[in-house]
Amino acid sequence: GDRKRARLLQRARLKFPGACVEDADFADIRGLDRKTFTGLALSGWIERGDAILFGGATGVGKTWLACALGQYACRRGHSALYIRLPRLAEELRVLHASGTFRKWLAELARTDVLILDDWGTGSIDATTRADLLEVIDDRANHRATILTHQLPVDHWHGWIGDATTADAILDRLMQR
């Protein structure tokens, strides 16, 4: 019970491990309120493998809300992992160099809830783009993914930088 939850929370590496659904504040967030957020948290989003996108300006609380959902998932016995996208390229280079990328990818594919924070921030190279497609593709329709972004969805093609890859990523994220 408690030990398993503590282990899941520790492994999740949430930016805000203390964030919880019950404490959510929606003062600065347009189009989201406690009832909607609680309804989302209580819905079968994890089991369905939904993609949840939190968009908006810096400082409105997207990362906190994503972490609250991740923390809630852990409390319910699901695995979660928080990753900041601007740091991902460097982590991927290390994984490729050490020969552990495939193992990491398989582990990620088994993770119930993946939080990708700061989507669309910084530049993205061809290797990272391809790896990101692998991650998204492995999760599509059966593992939940939460994205936080400032970049409007219609600018994602430009950020991703390759039309085919961008189409594939968007197609998989927008299915659910």
mmCIF file of C-alpha atoms in Angstrom:
data_model
loop_
_atom_site.group_PDB
_atom_site.id
_atom_site.type_symbol
_atom_site.label_atom_id
_atom_site.label_comp_id
_atom_site.label_asym_id
_atom_site.label_seq_id
_atom_site.Cartn_x
_atom_site.Cartn_y
_atom_site.Cartn_z
ATOM 1 C CA GLY A 1 0.000 0.000 0.000
ATOM 2 C CA ASP A 2 1.812 3.044 1.337
ATOM 3 C CA ARG A 3 5.309 1.774 0.487
ATOM 4 C CA LYS A 4 4.303 0.995 -3.085
ATOM 5 C CA ARG A 5 2.761 4.481 -3.490
ATOM 6 C CA ALA A 6 5.887 6.097 -2.029
ATOM 7 C CA ARG A 7 8.065 4.098 -4.456
ATOM 8 C CA LEU A 8 5.860 5.033 -7.440
ATOM 9 C CA LEU A 9 6.003 8.709 -6.442
ATOM 10 C CA GLN A 10 9.773 8.607 -6.037
ATOM 11 C CA ARG A 11 10.217 6.947 -9.444
ATOM 12 C CA ALA A 12 7.898 9.486 -11.076
ATOM 13 C CA ARG A 13 10.439 12.286 -10.394
ATOM 14 C CA LEU A 14 7.650 14.884 -10.466
ATOM 15 C CA LYS A 15 8.761 18.506 -10.541
ATOM 16 C CA PHE A 16 6.064 19.209 -7.921
ATOM 17 C CA PRO A 17 5.722 15.954 -5.926
ATOM 18 C CA GLY A 18 3.391 17.657 -3.446
ATOM 19 C CA ALA A 19 0.933 18.750 -6.141
ATOM 20 C CA CYS A 20 -2.397 17.041 -5.653
ATOM 21 C CA VAL A 21 -5.693 17.195 -7.453
ATOM 22 C CA GLU A 22 -7.533 18.282 -4.299
ATOM 23 C CA ASP A 23 -5.368 21.436 -3.948
ATOM 24 C CA ALA A 24 -5.668 22.627 -7.556
ATOM 25 C CA ASP A 25 -6.173 26.372 -8.022
ATOM 26 C CA PHE A 26 -7.743 27.634 -11.231
ATOM 27 C CA ALA A 27 -7.593 31.403 -10.654
ATOM 28 C CA ASP A 28 -5.210 31.993 -13.594
ATOM 29 C CA ILE A 29 -6.530 29.315 -15.931
ATOM 30 C CA ARG A 30 -9.094 30.021 -18.622
ATOM 31 C CA GLY A 31 -11.495 27.235 -19.538
ATOM 32 C CA LEU A 32 -10.674 24.922 -16.640
ATOM 33 C CA ASP A 33 -12.340 24.723 -13.241
ATOM 34 C CA ARG A 34 -12.297 22.410 -10.236
ATOM 35 C CA LYS A 35 -15.325 20.382 -11.398
ATOM 36 C CA THR A 36 -13.854 19.761 -14.884
ATOM 37 C CA PHE A 37 -10.391 18.932 -13.516
ATOM 38 C CA THR A 38 -11.725 16.602 -10.814
ATOM 39 C CA GLY A 39 -13.977 14.946 -13.417
ATOM 40 C CA LEU A 40 -10.938 14.410 -15.618
ATOM 41 C CA ALA A 41 -8.881 12.988 -12.734
ATOM 42 C CA LEU A 42 -11.666 10.580 -11.796
ATOM 43 C CA SER A 43 -12.395 9.511 -15.373
ATOM 44 C CA GLY A 44 -10.727 6.475 -16.913
ATOM 45 C CA TRP A 45 -8.077 8.582 -18.712
ATOM 46 C CA ILE A 46 -5.216 6.395 -17.463
ATOM 47 C CA GLU A 47 -6.905 3.124 -18.410
ATOM 48 C CA ARG A 48 -7.950 4.521 -21.810
ATOM 49 C CA GLY A 49 -4.452 5.811 -22.545
ATOM 50 C CA ASP A 50 -5.658 9.337 -23.232
ATOM 51 C CA ALA A 51 -3.397 12.217 -24.194
ATOM 52 C CA ILE A 52 -4.012 15.329 -22.076
ATOM 53 C CA LEU A 53 -2.699 18.676 -23.298
ATOM 54 C CA PHE A 54 -2.326 21.690 -21.019
ATOM 55 C CA GLY A 55 -1.608 24.802 -23.093
ATOM 56 C CA GLY A 56 -1.124 28.413 -22.094
ATOM 57 C CA ALA A 57 1.314 31.112 -21.083
ATOM 58 C CA THR A 58 4.190 30.675 -18.628
ATOM 59 C CA GLY A 59 3.168 30.749 -14.989
ATOM 60 C CA VAL A 60 -0.486 29.662 -15.217
ATOM 61 C CA GLY A 61 0.174 26.339 -13.515
ATOM 62 C CA LYS A 62 0.287 23.802 -16.372
ATOM 63 C CA THR A 63 3.232 21.883 -14.901
ATOM 64 C CA TRP A 64 1.658 21.864 -11.443
ATOM 65 C CA LEU A 65 -1.628 20.468 -12.825
ATOM 66 C CA ALA A 66 0.250 17.821 -14.830
ATOM 67 C CA CYS A 67 2.165 16.822 -11.673
ATOM 68 C CA ALA A 68 -1.095 16.706 -9.683
ATOM 69 C CA LEU A 69 -2.490 14.203 -12.206
ATOM 70 C CA GLY A 70 0.776 12.243 -12.075
ATOM 71 C CA GLN A 71 0.667 12.199 -8.276
ATOM 72 C CA TYR A 72 -2.981 11.084 -8.395
ATOM 73 C CA ALA A 73 -2.028 8.247 -10.781
ATOM 74 C CA CYS A 74 0.688 7.104 -8.341
ATOM 75 C CA ARG A 75 -1.771 7.224 -5.430
ATOM 76 C CA ARG A 76 -3.998 4.888 -7.456
ATOM 77 C CA GLY A 77 -1.108 2.450 -7.974
ATOM 78 C CA HIS A 78 -0.094 3.511 -11.495
ATOM 79 C CA SER A 79 3.445 4.290 -12.602
ATOM 80 C CA ALA A 80 4.279 7.790 -13.819
ATOM 81 C CA LEU A 81 7.323 9.661 -15.088
ATOM 82 C CA TYR A 82 7.999 13.380 -15.489
ATOM 83 C CA ILE A 83 10.352 14.563 -18.241
ATOM 84 C CA ARG A 84 11.232 18.135 -19.197
ATOM 85 C CA LEU A 85 11.473 18.195 -22.964
ATOM 86 C CA PRO A 86 14.254 20.787 -23.226
ATOM 87 C CA ARG A 87 16.486 18.356 -21.289
ATOM 88 C CA LEU A 88 15.413 15.283 -23.241
ATOM 89 C CA ALA A 89 17.829 15.687 -26.191
ATOM 90 C CA GLU A 90 20.831 15.551 -23.855
ATOM 91 C CA GLU A 91 19.430 12.544 -21.960
ATOM 92 C CA LEU A 92 18.785 10.775 -25.274
ATOM 93 C CA ARG A 93 22.383 11.350 -26.432
ATOM 94 C CA VAL A 94 23.622 9.744 -23.208
ATOM 95 C CA LEU A 95 21.202 6.798 -23.587
ATOM 96 C CA HIS A 96 22.260 6.213 -27.210
ATOM 97 C CA ALA A 97 25.963 6.494 -26.345
ATOM 98 C CA SER A 98 25.653 4.018 -23.472
ATOM 99 C CA GLY A 99 23.577 1.581 -25.539
ATOM 100 C CA THR A 100 20.625 1.748 -23.129
ATOM 101 C CA PHE A 101 18.164 3.634 -25.363
ATOM 102 C CA ARG A 102 16.088 0.527 -26.320
ATOM 103 C CA LYS A 103 15.807 -0.545 -22.670
ATOM 104 C CA TRP A 104 14.730 2.988 -21.682
ATOM 105 C CA LEU A 105 12.190 3.055 -24.525
ATOM 106 C CA ALA A 106 10.703 -0.273 -23.396
ATOM 107 C CA GLU A 107 10.491 0.996 -19.812
ATOM 108 C CA LEU A 108 8.756 4.162 -20.993
ATOM 109 C CA ALA A 109 6.286 2.111 -23.054
ATOM 110 C CA ARG A 110 5.275 0.309 -19.835
ATOM 111 C CA THR A 111 4.910 3.519 -17.799
ATOM 112 C CA ASP A 112 1.213 4.235 -17.213
ATOM 113 C CA VAL A 113 1.461 8.041 -17.258
ATOM 114 C CA LEU A 114 4.185 10.016 -19.041
ATOM 115 C CA ILE A 115 4.378 13.757 -18.430
ATOM 116 C CA LEU A 116 6.228 15.692 -21.132
ATOM 117 C CA ASP A 117 6.711 19.205 -19.757
ATOM 118 C CA ASP A 118 7.577 22.291 -21.838
ATOM 119 C CA TRP A 119 6.681 20.713 -25.206
ATOM 120 C CA GLY A 120 7.725 23.022 -28.041
ATOM 121 C CA THR A 121 10.381 24.824 -25.989
ATOM 122 C CA GLY A 122 13.878 25.093 -27.429
ATOM 123 C CA SER A 123 15.013 23.520 -30.670
ATOM 124 C CA ILE A 124 14.755 19.886 -31.615
ATOM 125 C CA ASP A 125 17.227 17.923 -33.753
ATOM 126 C CA ALA A 126 16.538 15.026 -36.136
ATOM 127 C CA THR A 127 17.552 12.317 -33.643
ATOM 128 C CA THR A 128 15.394 13.750 -30.864
ATOM 129 C CA ARG A 129 12.514 14.151 -33.333
ATOM 130 C CA ALA A 130 12.765 10.473 -34.353
ATOM 131 C CA ASP A 131 13.097 9.321 -30.725
ATOM 132 C CA LEU A 132 10.098 11.425 -29.696
ATOM 133 C CA LEU A 133 8.012 9.786 -32.420
ATOM 134 C CA GLU A 134 9.081 6.361 -31.074
ATOM 135 C CA VAL A 135 8.014 7.353 -27.551
ATOM 136 C CA ILE A 136 4.647 8.769 -28.697
ATOM 137 C CA ASP A 137 4.025 5.853 -31.063
ATOM 138 C CA ASP A 138 4.656 3.276 -28.310
ATOM 139 C CA ARG A 139 2.085 5.014 -26.096
ATOM 140 C CA ALA A 140 -0.643 5.895 -28.604
ATOM 141 C CA ASN A 141 -4.059 4.618 -27.496
ATOM 142 C CA HIS A 142 -2.874 2.455 -24.604
ATOM 143 C CA ARG A 143 -0.718 4.584 -22.273
ATOM 144 C CA ALA A 144 -1.649 8.016 -20.937
ATOM 145 C CA THR A 145 0.524 10.982 -21.910
ATOM 146 C CA ILE A 146 0.295 14.502 -20.494
ATOM 147 C CA LEU A 147 1.858 17.386 -22.427
ATOM 148 C CA THR A 148 2.312 20.941 -21.221
ATOM 149 C CA HIS A 149 2.981 23.519 -23.912
ATOM 150 C CA GLN A 150 3.051 27.229 -24.626
ATOM 151 C CA LEU A 151 3.264 26.769 -28.369
ATOM 152 C CA PRO A 152 -0.158 26.710 -30.079
ATOM 153 C CA VAL A 153 -0.837 23.313 -31.684
ATOM 154 C CA ASP A 154 -0.881 24.862 -35.169
ATOM 155 C CA HIS A 155 2.790 25.834 -34.665
ATOM 156 C CA TRP A 156 3.916 22.320 -33.717
ATOM 157 C CA HIS A 157 4.815 21.415 -37.312
ATOM 158 C CA GLY A 158 7.261 24.317 -37.385
ATOM 159 C CA TRP A 159 8.807 23.321 -34.058
ATOM 160 C CA ILE A 160 9.094 19.628 -34.925
ATOM 161 C CA GLY A 161 10.636 20.670 -38.230
ATOM 162 C CA ASP A 162 9.718 17.640 -40.326
ATOM 163 C CA ALA A 163 6.205 17.502 -41.788
ATOM 164 C CA THR A 164 5.932 13.706 -41.911
ATOM 165 C CA THR A 165 7.125 13.229 -38.330
ATOM 166 C CA ALA A 166 4.951 16.131 -37.128
ATOM 167 C CA ASP A 167 1.882 14.582 -38.811
ATOM 168 C CA ALA A 168 2.624 11.215 -37.207
ATOM 169 C CA ILE A 169 3.108 12.707 -33.729
ATOM 170 C CA LEU A 170 0.000 14.897 -33.953
ATOM 171 C CA ASP A 171 -2.075 12.024 -35.341
ATOM 172 C CA ARG A 172 -1.131 9.801 -32.401
ATOM 173 C CA LEU A 173 -1.596 12.482 -29.756
ATOM 174 C CA MET A 174 -4.916 13.752 -31.078
ATOM 175 C CA GLN A 175 -6.558 10.316 -31.459
ATOM 176 C CA ARG A 176 -7.725 10.418 -27.838
#
